[in-house]
GROMACS .gro file of C-alpha atoms in nm:
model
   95
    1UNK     CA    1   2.502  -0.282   1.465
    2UNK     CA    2   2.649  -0.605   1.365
    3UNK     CA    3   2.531  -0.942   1.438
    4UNK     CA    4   2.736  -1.171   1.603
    5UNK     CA    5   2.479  -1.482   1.546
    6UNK     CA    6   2.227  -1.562   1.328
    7UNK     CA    7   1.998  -1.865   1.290
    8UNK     CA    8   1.735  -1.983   1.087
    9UNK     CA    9   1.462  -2.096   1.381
   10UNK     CA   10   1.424  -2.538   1.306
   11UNK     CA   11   1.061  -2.456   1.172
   12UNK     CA   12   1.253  -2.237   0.933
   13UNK     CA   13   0.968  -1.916   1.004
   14UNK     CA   14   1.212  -1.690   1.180
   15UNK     CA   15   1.580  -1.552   1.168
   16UNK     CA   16   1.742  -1.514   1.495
   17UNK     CA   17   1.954  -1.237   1.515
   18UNK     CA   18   2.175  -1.179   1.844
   19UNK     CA   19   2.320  -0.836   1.791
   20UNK     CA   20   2.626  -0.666   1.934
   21UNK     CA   21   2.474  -0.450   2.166
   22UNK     CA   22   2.282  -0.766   2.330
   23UNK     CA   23   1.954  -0.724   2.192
   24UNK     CA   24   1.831  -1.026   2.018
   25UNK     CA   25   1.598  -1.030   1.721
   26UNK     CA   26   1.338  -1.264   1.599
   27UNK     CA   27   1.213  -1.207   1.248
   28UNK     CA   28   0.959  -1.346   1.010
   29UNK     CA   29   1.066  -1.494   0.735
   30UNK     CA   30   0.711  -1.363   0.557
   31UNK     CA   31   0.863  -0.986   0.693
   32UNK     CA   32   1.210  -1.033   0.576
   33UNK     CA   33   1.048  -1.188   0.204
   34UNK     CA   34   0.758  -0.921   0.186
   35UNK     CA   35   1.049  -0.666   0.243
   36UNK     CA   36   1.320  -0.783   0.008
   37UNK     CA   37   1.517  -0.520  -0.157
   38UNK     CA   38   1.523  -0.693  -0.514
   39UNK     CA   39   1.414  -0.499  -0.803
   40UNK     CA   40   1.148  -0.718  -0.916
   41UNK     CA   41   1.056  -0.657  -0.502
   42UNK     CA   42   1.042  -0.331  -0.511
   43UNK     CA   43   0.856  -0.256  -0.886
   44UNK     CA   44   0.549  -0.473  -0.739
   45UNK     CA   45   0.536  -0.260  -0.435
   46UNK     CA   46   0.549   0.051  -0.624
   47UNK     CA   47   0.261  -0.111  -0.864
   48UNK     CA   48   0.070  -0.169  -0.574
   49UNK     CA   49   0.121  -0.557  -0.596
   50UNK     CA   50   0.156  -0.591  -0.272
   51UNK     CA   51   0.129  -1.044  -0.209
   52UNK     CA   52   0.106  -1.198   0.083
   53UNK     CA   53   0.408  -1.426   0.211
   54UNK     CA   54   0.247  -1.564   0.528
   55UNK     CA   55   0.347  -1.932   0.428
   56UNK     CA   56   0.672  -1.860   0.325
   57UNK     CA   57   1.016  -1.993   0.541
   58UNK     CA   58   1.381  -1.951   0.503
   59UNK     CA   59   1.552  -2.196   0.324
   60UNK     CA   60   1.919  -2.111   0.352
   61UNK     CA   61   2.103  -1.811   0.448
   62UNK     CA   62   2.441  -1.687   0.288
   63UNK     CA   63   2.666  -1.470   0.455
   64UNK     CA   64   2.798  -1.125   0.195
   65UNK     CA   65   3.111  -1.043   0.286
   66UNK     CA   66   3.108  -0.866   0.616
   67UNK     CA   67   2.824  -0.660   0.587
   68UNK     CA   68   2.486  -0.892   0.451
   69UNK     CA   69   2.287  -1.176   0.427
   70UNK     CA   70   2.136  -1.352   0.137
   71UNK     CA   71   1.837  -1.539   0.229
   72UNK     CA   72   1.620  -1.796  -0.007
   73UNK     CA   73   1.323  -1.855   0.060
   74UNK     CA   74   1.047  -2.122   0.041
   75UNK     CA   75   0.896  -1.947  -0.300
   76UNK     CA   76   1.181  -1.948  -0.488
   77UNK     CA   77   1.293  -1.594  -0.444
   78UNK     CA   78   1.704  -1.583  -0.385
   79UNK     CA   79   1.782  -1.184  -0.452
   80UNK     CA   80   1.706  -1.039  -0.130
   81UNK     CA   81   2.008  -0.901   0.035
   82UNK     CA   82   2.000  -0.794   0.373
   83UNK     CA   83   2.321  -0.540   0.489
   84UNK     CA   84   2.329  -0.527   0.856
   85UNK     CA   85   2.153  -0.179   0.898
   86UNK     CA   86   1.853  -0.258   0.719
   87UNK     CA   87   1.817  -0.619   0.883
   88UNK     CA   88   1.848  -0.428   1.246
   89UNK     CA   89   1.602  -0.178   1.089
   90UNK     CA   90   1.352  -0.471   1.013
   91UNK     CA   91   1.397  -0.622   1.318
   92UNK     CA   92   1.346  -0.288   1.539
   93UNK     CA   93   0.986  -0.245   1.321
   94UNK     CA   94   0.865  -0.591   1.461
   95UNK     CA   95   0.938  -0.530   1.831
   0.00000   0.00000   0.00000
């Protein structure tokens, strides 16, 4: 699963994704930010901080080498890398 575009939507609240097998993926930017991968992420969920990122848009996207994304968002928060596999999974939980 690789993606052959991606966009950040002009209102900046989703992430177009149009994969290789011709599926194409719109995804919240509060989803991708209330599922970041970043350590300081991921100890909040474990401590039950769970926060709400309705508000929240993309601000820029950077490609990682060949395999991610690195997406900063409206709140400040720039750690979140997405590899390919996990964005596809986050995009096949919102369909």
């Amino acid at each position: 699963m690789i993606p052959l575009e991606i966009k950040v939507t002009a209102a900046r609240s989703l992430l177009s994704v149009a994969w290789d097998d011709g599926a194409v993926s719109l995804i919240p930017a509060s989803t991708l930010r209330a599922r970041s991968r970043a350590a300081q992420e991921v100890r909040a969920h474990i401590d039950g901080n769970k926060r709400s990122f309705e508000t929240v848009t993309v601000t820029s996207a950077e490609a990682i080498g060949s395999y991610a994304i690195r997406l900063v968002f409206s709140d400040g928060h720039d750690r979140g890398i997405y590899p390919w596999s996990y964005l596809r999974e986050i995009a096949d939980s919102e369909a």
